[in-house]
Short mmCIF file of C-alpha atoms in Angstrom, two decimals:
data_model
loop_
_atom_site.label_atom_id
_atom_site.label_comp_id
_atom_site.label_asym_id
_atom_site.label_seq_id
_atom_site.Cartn_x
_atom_site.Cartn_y
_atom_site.Cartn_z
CA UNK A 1 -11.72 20.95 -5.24
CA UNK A 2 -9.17 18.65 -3.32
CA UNK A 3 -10.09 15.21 -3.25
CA UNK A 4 -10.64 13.40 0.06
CA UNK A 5 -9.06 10.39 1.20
CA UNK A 6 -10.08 8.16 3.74
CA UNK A 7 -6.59 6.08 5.30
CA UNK A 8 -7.06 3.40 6.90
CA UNK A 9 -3.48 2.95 8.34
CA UNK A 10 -1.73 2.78 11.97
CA UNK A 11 0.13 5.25 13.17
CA UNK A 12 4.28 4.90 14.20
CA UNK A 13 5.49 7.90 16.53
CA UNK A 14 9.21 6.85 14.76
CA UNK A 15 9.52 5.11 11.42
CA UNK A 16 8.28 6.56 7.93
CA UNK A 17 5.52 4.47 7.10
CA UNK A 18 1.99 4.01 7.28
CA UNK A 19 0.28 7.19 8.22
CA UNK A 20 3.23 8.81 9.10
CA UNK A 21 3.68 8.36 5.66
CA UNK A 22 0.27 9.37 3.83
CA UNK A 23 -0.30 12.04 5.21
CA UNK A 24 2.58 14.39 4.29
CA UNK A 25 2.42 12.48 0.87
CA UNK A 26 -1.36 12.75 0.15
CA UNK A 27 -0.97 16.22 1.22
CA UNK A 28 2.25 17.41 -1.11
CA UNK A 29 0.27 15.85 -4.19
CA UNK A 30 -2.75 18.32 -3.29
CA UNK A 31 -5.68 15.84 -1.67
CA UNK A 32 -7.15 15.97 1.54
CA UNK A 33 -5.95 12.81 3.44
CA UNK A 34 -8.60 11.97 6.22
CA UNK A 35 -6.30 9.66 9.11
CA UNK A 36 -8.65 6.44 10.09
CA UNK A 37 -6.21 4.67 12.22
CA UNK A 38 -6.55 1.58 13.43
CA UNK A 39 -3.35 1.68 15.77
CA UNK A 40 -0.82 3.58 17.92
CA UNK A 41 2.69 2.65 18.02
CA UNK A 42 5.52 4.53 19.66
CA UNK A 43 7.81 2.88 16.47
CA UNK A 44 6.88 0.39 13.85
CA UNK A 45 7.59 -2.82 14.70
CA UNK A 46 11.04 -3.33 13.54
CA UNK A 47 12.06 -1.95 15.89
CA UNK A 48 13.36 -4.15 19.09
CA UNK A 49 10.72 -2.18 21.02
CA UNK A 50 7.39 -0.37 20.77
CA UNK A 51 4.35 0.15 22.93
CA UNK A 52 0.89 -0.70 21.04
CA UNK A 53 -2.30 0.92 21.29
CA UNK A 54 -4.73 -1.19 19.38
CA UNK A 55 -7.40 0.81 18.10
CA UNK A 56 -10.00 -1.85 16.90
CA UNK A 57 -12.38 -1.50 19.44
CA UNK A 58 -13.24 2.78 18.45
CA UNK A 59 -13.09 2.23 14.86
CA UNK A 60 -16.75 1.45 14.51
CA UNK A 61 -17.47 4.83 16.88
CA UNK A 62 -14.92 6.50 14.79
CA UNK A 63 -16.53 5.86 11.30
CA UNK A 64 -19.68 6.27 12.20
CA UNK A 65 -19.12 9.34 13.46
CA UNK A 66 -18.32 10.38 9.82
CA UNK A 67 -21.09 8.80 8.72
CA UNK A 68 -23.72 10.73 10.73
CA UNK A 69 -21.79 13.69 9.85
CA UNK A 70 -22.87 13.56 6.40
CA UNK A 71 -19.09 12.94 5.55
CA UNK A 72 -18.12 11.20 2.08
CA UNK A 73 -14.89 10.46 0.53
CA UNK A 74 -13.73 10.46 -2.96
CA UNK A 75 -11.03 8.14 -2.19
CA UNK A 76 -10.16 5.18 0.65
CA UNK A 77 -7.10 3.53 1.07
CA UNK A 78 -6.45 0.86 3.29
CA UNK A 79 -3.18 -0.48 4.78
CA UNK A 80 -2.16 -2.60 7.43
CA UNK A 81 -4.94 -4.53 9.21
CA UNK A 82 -3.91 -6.80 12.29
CA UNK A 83 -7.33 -8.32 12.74
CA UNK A 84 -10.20 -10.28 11.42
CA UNK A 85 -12.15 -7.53 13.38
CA UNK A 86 -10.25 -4.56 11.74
CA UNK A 87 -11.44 -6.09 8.36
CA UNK A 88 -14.76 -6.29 8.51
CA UNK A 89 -15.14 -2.84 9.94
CA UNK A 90 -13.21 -1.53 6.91
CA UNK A 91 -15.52 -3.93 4.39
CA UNK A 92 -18.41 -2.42 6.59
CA UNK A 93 -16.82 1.64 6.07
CA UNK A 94 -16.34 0.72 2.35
CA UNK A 95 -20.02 -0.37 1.69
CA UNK A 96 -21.27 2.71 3.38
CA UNK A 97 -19.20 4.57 0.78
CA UNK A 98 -19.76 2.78 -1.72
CA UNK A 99 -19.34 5.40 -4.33
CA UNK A 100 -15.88 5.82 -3.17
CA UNK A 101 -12.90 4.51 -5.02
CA UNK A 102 -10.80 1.79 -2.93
CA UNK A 103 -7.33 1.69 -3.17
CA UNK A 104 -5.78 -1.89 -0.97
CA UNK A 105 -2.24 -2.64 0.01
CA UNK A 106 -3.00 -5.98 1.44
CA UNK A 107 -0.21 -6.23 3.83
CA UNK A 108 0.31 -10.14 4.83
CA UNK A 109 3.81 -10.65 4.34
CA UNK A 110 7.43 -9.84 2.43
CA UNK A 111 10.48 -11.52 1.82
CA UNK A 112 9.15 -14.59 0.98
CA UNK A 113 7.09 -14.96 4.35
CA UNK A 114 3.79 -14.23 5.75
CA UNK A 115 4.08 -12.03 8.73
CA UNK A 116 4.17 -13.73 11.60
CA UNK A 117 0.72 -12.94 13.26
CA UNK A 118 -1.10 -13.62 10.03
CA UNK A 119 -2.50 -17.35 9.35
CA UNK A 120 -4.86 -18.61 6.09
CA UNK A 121 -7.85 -17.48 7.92
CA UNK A 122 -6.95 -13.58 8.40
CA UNK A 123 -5.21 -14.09 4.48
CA UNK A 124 -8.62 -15.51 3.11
CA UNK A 125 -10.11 -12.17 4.89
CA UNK A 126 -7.79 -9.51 3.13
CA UNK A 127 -8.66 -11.67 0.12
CA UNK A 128 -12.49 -10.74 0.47
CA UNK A 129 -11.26 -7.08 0.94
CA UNK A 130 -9.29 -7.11 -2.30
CA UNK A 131 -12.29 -8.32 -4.15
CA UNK A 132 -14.22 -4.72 -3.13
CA UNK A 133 -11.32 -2.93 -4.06
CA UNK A 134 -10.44 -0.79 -7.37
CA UNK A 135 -6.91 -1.18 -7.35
CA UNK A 136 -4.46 -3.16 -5.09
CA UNK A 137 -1.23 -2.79 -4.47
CA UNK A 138 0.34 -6.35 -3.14
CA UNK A 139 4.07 -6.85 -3.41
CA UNK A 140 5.55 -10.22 -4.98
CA UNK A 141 5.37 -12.30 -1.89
CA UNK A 142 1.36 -11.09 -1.19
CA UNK A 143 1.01 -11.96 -4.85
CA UNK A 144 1.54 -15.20 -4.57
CA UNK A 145 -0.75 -15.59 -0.94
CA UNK A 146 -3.45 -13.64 -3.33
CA UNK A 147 -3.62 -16.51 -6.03
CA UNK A 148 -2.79 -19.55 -3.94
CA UNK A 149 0.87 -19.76 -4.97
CA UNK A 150 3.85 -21.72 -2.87
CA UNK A 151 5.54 -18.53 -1.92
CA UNK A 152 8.66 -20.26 -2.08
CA UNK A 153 8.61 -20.99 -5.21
CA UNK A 154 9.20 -16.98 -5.90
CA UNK A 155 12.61 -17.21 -7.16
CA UNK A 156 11.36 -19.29 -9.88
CA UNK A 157 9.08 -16.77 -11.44
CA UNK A 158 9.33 -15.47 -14.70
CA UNK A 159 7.98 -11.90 -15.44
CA UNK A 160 5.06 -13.60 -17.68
CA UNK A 161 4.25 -15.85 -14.86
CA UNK A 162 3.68 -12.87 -12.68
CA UNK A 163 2.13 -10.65 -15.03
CA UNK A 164 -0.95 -13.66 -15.09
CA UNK A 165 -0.74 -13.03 -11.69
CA UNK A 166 -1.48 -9.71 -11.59
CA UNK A 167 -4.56 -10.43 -14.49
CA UNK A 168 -5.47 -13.30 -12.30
CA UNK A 169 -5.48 -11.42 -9.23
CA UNK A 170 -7.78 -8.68 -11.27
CA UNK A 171 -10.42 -11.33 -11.53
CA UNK A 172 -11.27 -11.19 -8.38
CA UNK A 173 -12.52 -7.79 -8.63
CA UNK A 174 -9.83 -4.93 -9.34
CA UNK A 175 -9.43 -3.32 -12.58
CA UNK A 176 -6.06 -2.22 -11.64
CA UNK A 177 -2.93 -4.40 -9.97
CA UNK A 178 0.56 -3.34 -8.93
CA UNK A 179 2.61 -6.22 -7.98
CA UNK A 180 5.80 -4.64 -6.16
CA UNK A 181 9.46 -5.55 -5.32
CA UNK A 182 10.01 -7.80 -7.82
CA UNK A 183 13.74 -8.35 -7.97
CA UNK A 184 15.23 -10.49 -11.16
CA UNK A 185 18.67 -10.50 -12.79
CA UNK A 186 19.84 -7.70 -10.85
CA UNK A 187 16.89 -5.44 -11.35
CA UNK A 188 13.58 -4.39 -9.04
CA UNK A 189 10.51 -4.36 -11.12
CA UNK A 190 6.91 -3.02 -10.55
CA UNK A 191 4.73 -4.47 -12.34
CA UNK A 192 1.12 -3.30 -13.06
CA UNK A 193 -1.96 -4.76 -15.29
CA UNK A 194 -5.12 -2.27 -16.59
CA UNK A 195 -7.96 -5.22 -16.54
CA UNK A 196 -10.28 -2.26 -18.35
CA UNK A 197 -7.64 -2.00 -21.64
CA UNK A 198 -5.81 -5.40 -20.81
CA UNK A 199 -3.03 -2.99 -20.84
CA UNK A 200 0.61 -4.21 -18.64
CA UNK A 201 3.25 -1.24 -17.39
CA UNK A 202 6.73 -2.56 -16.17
CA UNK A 203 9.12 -0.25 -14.68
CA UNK A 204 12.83 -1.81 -13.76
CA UNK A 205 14.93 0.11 -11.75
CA UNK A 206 18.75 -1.67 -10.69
CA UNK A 207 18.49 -3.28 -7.23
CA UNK A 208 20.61 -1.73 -4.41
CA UNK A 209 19.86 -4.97 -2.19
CA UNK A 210 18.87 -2.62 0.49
CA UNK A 211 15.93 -2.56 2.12
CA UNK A 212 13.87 -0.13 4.50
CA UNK A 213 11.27 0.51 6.12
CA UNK A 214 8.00 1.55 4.81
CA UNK A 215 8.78 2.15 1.05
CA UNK A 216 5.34 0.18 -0.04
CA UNK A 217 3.58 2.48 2.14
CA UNK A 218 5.26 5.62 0.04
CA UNK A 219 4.72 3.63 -3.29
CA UNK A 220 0.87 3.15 -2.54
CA UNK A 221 0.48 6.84 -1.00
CA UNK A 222 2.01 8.24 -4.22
CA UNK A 223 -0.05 6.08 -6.71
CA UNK A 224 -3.18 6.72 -4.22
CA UNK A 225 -2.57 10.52 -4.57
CA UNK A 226 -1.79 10.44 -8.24
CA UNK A 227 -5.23 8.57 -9.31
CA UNK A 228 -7.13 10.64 -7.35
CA UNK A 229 -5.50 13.71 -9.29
CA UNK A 230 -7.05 11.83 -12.52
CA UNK A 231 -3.50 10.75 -13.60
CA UNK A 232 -3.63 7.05 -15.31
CA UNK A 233 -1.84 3.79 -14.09
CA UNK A 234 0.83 3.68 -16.07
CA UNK A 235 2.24 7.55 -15.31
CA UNK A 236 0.97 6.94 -11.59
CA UNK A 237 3.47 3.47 -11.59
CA UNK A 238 6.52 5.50 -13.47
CA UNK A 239 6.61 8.53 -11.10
CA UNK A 240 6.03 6.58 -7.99
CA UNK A 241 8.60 3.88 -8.41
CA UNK A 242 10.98 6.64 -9.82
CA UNK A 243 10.53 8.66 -6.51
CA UNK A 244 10.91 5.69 -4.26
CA UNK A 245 14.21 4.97 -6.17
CA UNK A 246 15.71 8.21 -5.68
CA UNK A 247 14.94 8.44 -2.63
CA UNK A 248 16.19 4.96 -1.16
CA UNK A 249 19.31 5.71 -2.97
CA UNK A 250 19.63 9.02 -1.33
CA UNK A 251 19.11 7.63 2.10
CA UNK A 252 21.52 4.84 1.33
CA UNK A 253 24.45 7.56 1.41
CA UNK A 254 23.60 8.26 5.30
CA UNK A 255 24.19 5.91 7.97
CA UNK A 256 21.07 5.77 9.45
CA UNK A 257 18.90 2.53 10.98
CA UNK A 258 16.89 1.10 8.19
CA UNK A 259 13.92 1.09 10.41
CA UNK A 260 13.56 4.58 10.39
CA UNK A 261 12.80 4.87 6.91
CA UNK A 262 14.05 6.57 3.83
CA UNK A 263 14.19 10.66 3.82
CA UNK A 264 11.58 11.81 1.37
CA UNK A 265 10.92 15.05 3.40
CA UNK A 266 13.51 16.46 0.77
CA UNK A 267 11.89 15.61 -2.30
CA UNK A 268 8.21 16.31 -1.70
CA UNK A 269 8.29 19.31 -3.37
CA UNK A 270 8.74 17.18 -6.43
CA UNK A 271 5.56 15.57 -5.80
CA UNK A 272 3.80 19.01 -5.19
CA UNK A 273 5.12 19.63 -8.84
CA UNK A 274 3.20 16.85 -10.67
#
């Protein structure tokens, strides 16, 4: 029986990420991904222009819709949130499913910056939603927002310092942490920390110093999809850092605008294959 996923995700007419990216992804690895979005965009927002449908105000009707439907979900897996509101109403959906396991990419910033229509308030929020979750999936920069850290004092990190980030991060509440994007001598790291066998899994991959849109969102959907398939972290944090390697190197041989996202339409049949 397919697992079912609830994502929790906007949705970009033109850039691979967020739903656009779950979807086909949760699908080629063989679940059921359920869309719960929580905004319309004509592109992401790299882009120099977009329209924006905010969605906040029908995702109460939406999910409780699903509720009186009788509808559960093995899985949920929430992205991108650009509101206190949107928050709550996805602490809300998790605690009526609360036999559901919560997968969190707690999307406040990159780079070395917090995205620009985040402040401490809506950070402490995603915090709370972290705490409810079974695994999270913040990259280096979230990391650091996560555990109270100077964010620019992320050069400076050594790999130990970050891997007691991760297990400090895991006190909070998830067994499992993936702290992404880690770039060091050279190399981009993932790093990820089993709380339940104190276990740590690195992968290191040479950095192309090119960067593109909506390659966390691909990393998540592929770990999402391979835990739900019963796979364990450490083969779920190999395969998907592998694929999002490939794939960003492929891409990198086309000249195409970096907004738009690297091309893993070609390669999902090797995701159908694990």
């Amino acid at each position: 029986m397919l697992k079912k996923i609830a994502a929790i995700h906007d949705l970009s007419g033109v850039g691979r990420c967020s739903l656009t990216a779950a979807i086909p992804i949760l699908s080629a690895l063989k679940t059921q991904c359920c869309p719960f979005p929580t905004a319309i965009l004509s592109s992401q927002t790299g882009y120099p222009k977009y329209s924006f449908l905010d969605f906040t105000d029908h995702m109460r009707e939406y999910s409780n819709v699903w509720s009186e439907l009788n509808i559960n979900f093995d899985y949920i897996y929430s992205g991108f949130l650009g509101s206190k509101d949107q928050v709550d109403i996805v602490i809300d959906f998790i605690k009526k499913n609360n036999n559901s396991f919560v997968i969190v990419d707690p999307v406040m910033g990159d780079n070395g910056n917090m995205y620009s229509i985040f402040d401490n308030d809506m950070c402490k929020k995603i915090k709370n939603l972290v705490k409810i979750s079974n695994l999270t999936t913040p990259n280096i920069t979230e990391a650091c927002l996560l555990t109270n850290r100077s964010i620019s004092d992320i050069g400076d990190l050594t790999k130990k310092d970050i891997i007691n980030m991760a297990k400090e991060i895991s006190e909070l509440g998830p067994e499992n942490v993936i702290i992404t994007g880690v770039v060091q001598d050279g190399y981009i790291l993932n790093i990820g920390y089993d709380k339940i066998s104190d276990n740590c899994f690195i992968t290191s991959f040479e950095y192309n110093n090119l960067s593109y849109s909506g390659t966390g969102d691909i990393f998540t959907s592929i770990i999402c999809g391979l835990i739900a398939n019963g796979h364990d972290l450490e083969f779920a944090i190999n395969k998907s850092s592998y694929f999002v390697h490939k794939v960003v190197n492929y891409t990198s041989k086309f000249d195409t605008d970096r907004n738009d996202g690297i091309m893993f339409e070609y390669f999902l049949n090797e995701l159908t294959r694990l």
